[in-house]
Short mmCIF file of the C-alpha atoms (twelve columns), coordinates in Angstrom:
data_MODEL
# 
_entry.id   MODEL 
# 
loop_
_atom_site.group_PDB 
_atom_site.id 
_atom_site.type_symbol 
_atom_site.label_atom_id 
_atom_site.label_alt_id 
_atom_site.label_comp_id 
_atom_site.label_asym_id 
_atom_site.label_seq_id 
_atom_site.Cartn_x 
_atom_site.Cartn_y 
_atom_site.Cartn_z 
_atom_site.pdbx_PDB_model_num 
ATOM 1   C CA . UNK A 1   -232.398 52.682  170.647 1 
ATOM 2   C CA . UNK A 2   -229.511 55.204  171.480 1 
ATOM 3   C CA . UNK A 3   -228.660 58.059  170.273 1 
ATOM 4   C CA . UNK A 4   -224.667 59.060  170.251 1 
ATOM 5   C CA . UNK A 5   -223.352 62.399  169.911 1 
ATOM 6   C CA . UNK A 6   -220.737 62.807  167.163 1 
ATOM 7   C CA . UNK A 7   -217.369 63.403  169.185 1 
ATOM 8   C CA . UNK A 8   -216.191 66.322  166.858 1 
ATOM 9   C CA . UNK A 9   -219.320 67.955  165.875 1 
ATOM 10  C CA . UNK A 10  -221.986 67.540  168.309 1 
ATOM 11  C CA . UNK A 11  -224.660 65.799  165.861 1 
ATOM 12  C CA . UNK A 12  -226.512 63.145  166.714 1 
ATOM 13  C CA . UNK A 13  -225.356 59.567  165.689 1 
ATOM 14  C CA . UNK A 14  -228.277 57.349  164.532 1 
ATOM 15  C CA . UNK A 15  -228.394 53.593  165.015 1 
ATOM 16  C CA . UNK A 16  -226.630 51.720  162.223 1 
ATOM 17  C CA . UNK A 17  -224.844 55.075  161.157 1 
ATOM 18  C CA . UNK A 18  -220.848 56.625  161.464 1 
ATOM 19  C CA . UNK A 19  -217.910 55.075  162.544 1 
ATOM 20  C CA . UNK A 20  -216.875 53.837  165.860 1 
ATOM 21  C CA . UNK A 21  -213.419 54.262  166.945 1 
ATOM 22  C CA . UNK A 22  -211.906 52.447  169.995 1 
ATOM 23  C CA . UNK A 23  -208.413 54.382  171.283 1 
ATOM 24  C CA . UNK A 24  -205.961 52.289  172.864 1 
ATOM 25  C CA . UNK A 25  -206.983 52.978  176.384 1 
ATOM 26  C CA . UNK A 26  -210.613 51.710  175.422 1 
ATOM 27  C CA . UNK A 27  -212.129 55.360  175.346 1 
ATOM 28  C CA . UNK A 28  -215.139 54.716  172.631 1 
ATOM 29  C CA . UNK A 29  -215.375 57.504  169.793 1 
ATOM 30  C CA . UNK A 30  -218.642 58.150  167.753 1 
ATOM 31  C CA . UNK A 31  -218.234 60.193  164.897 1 
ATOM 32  C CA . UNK A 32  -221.257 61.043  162.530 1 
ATOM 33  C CA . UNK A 33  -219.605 60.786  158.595 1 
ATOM 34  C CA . UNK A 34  -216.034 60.602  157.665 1 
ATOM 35  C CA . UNK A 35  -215.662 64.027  157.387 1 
ATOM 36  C CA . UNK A 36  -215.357 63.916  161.496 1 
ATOM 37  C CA . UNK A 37  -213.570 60.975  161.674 1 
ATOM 38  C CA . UNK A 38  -210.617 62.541  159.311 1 
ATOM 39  C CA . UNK A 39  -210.602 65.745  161.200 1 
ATOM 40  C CA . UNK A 40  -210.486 63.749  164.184 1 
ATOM 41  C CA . UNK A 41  -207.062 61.750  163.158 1 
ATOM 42  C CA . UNK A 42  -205.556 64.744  161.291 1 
ATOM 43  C CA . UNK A 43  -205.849 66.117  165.087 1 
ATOM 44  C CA . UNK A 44  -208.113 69.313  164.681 1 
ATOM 45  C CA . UNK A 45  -209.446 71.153  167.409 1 
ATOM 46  C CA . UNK A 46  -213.009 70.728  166.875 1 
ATOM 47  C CA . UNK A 47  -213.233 74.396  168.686 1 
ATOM 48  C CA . UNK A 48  -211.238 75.710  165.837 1 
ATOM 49  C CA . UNK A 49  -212.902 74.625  162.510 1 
ATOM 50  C CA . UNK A 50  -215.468 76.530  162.041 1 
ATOM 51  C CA . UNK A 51  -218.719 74.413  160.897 1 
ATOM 52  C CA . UNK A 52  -218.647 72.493  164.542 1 
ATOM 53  C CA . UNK A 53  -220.531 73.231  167.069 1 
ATOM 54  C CA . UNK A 54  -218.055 73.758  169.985 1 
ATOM 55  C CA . UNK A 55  -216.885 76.639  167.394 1 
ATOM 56  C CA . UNK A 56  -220.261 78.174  167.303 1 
ATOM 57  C CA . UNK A 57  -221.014 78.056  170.933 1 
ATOM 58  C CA . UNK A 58  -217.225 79.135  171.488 1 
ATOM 59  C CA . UNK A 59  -217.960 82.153  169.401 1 
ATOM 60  C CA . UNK A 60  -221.360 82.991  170.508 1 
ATOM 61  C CA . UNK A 61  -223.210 81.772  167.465 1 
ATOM 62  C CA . UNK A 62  -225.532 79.446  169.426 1 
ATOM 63  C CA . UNK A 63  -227.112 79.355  172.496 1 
ATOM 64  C CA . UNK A 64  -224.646 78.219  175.511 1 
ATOM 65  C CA . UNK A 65  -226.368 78.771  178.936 1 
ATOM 66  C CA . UNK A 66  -230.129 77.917  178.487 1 
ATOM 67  C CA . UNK A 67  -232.159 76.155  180.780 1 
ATOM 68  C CA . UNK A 68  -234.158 73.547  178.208 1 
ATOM 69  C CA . UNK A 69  -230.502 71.869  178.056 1 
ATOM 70  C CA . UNK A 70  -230.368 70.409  181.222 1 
ATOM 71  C CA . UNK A 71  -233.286 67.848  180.001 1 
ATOM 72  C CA . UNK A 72  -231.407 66.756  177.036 1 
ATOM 73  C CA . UNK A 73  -228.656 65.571  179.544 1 
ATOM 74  C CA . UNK A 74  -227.812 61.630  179.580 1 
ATOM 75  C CA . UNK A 75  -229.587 59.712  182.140 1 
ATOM 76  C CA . UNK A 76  -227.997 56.267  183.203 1 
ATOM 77  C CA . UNK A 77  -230.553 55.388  185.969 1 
ATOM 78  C CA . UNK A 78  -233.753 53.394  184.792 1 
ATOM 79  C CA . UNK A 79  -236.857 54.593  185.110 1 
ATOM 80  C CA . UNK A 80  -239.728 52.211  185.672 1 
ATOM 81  C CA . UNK A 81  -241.831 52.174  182.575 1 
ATOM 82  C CA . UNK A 82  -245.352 54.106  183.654 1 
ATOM 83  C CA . UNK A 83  -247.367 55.045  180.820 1 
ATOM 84  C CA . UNK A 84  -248.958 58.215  182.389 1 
ATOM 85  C CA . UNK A 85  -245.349 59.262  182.754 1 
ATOM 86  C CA . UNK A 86  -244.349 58.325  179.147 1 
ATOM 87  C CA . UNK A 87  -247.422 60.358  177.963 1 
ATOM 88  C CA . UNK A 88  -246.554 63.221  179.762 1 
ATOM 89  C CA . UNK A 89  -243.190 63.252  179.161 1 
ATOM 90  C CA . UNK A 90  -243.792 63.441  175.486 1 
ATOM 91  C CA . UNK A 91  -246.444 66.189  175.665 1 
ATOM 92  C CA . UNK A 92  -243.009 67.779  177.899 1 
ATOM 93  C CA . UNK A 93  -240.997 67.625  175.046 1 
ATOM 94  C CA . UNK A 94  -243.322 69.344  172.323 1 
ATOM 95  C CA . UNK A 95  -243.288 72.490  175.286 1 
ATOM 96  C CA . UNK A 96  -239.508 72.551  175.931 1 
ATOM 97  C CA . UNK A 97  -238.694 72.483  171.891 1 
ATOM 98  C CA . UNK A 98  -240.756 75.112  171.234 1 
ATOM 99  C CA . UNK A 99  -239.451 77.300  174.400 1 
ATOM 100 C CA . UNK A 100 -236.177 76.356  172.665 1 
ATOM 101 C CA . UNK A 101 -236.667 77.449  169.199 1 
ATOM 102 C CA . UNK A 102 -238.362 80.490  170.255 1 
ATOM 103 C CA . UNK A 103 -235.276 81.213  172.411 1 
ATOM 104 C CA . UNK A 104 -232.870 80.470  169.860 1 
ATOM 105 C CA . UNK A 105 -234.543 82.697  166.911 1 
ATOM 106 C CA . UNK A 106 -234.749 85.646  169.853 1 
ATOM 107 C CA . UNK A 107 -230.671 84.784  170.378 1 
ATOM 108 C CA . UNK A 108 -229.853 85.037  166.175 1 
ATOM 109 C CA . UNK A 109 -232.228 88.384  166.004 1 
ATOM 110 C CA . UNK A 110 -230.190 89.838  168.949 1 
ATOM 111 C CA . UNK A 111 -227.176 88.777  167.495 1 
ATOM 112 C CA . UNK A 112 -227.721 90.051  164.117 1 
ATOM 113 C CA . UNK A 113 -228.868 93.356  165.960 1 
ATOM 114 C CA . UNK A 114 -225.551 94.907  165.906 1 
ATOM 115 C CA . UNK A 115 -224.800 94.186  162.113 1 
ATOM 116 C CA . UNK A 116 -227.964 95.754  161.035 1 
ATOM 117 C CA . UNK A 117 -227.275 99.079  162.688 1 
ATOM 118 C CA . UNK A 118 -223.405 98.986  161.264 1 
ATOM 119 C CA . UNK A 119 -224.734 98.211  157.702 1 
ATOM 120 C CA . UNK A 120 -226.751 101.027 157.910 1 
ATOM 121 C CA . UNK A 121 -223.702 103.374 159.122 1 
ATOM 122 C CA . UNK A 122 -221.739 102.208 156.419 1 
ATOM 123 C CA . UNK A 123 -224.727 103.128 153.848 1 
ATOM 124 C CA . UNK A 124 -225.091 106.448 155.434 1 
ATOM 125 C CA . UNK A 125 -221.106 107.338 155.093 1 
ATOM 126 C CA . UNK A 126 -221.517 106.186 151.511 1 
ATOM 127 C CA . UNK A 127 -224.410 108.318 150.264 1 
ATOM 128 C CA . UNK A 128 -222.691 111.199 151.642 1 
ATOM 129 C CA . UNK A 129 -219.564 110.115 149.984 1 
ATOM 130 C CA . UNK A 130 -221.365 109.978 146.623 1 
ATOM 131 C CA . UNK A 131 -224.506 112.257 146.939 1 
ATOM 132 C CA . UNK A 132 -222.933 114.066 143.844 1 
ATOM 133 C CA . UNK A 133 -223.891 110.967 142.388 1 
ATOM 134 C CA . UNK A 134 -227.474 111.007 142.840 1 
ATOM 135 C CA . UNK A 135 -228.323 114.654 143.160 1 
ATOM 136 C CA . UNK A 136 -226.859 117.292 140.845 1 
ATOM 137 C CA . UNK A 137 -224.351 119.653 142.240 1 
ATOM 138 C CA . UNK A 138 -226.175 122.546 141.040 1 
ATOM 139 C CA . UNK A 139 -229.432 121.160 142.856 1 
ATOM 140 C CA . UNK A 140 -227.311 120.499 145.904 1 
ATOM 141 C CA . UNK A 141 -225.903 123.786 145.778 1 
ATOM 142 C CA . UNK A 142 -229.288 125.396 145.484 1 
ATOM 143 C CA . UNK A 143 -231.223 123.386 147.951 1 
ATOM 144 C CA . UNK A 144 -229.181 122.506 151.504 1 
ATOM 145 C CA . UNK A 145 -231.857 120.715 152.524 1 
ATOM 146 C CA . UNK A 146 -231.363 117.693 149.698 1 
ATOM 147 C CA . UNK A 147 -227.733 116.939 151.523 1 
ATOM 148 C CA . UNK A 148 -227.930 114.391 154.415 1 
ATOM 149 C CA . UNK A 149 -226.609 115.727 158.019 1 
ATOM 150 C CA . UNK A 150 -222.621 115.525 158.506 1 
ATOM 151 C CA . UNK A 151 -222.259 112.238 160.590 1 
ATOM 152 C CA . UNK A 152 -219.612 113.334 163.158 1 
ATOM 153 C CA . UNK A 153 -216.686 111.401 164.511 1 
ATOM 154 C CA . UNK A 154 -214.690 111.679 167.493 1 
ATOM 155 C CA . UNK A 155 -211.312 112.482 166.818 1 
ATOM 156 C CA . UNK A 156 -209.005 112.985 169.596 1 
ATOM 157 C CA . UNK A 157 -206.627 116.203 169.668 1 
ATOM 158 C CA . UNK A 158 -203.571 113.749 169.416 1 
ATOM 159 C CA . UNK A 159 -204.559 111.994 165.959 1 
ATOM 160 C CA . UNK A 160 -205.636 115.456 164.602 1 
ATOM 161 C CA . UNK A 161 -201.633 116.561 164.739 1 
ATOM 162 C CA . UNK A 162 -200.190 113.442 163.751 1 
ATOM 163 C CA . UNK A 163 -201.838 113.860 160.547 1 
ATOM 164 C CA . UNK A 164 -200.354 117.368 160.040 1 
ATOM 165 C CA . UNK A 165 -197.847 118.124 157.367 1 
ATOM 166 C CA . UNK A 166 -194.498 118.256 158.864 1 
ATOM 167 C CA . UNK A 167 -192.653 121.771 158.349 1 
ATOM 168 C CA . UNK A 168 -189.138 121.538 157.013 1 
# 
């Protein structure tokens, strides 16, 4: 039983499942659904449309350099069948998946790292923006302490005159 790779999206082709497309020069095609195979003869760049997974590695949305890949690379030389070897090979596999998943969550959380600490920018500016909103004006005026601190940007000396009225 092999298992193909779809040639635009990188999922794997089941037995008995996709298309098969043979190009003029006798280069072999597997593509997982129809979906693939359309993109594929409307002549998209599988590294441009987005759901693929050239895109996502492209973009640095999944893992690219990892060392658990290199055993999912295709093998052409037999092996001779030993069933210590088989057995240990599977218990292998159950080890290196879960040293991949737990890799791959650790790559999303670092990735979604960055957006975390911008959404929380963004929601700062805004409840100074609209603390009004929330808090009297006669309690803010009262109490200094209710008013969050000023956030403060750096603004360089040459943006600070181009923003100047112009005298006439």
């Amino acid at each position: 039983m092999r298992l193909e790779k779809c040639w635009f999206c990188s999922s794997t082709v089941y037995p008995g499942h996709g298309i098969q497309f043979v190009r003029n020069d006798a280069k072999i095609f597997h593509f997982c659904r129809s979906k693939c195979h359309k993109n594929f003869k409307m002549k998209r760049n599988p590294r441009k449309v987005k759901w693929t997974k050239a895109y996502r590695r492209l973009h640095g949305k999944d893992m690219t350099q990892d060392s658990t890949f290199e055993f999912e690379r295709k093998r052409n030389r037999p092996e001779r069948y030993d069933r210590n070897l088989a057995e240990n090979t599977l218990k292998a596999i159950k080890k290196i998946d879960k040293i991949r998943s737990d890799r791959a969550s650790d790559h999303i959380k670092n990735r979604l790292k960055t957006g975390k600490v911008q959404r929380q920018k963004e929601a700062r500016k805004q409840l100074e923006l609209g603390i009004h909103l929330v808090k009297a004006p006669l309690a803010l005026a009262q109490d200094s302490s209710l008013c969050l601190p000023k956030i403060k940007d750096n603004v360089s000396q040459a943006q600070t005159e181009e923003n100047q009225p112009m005298e006439e």
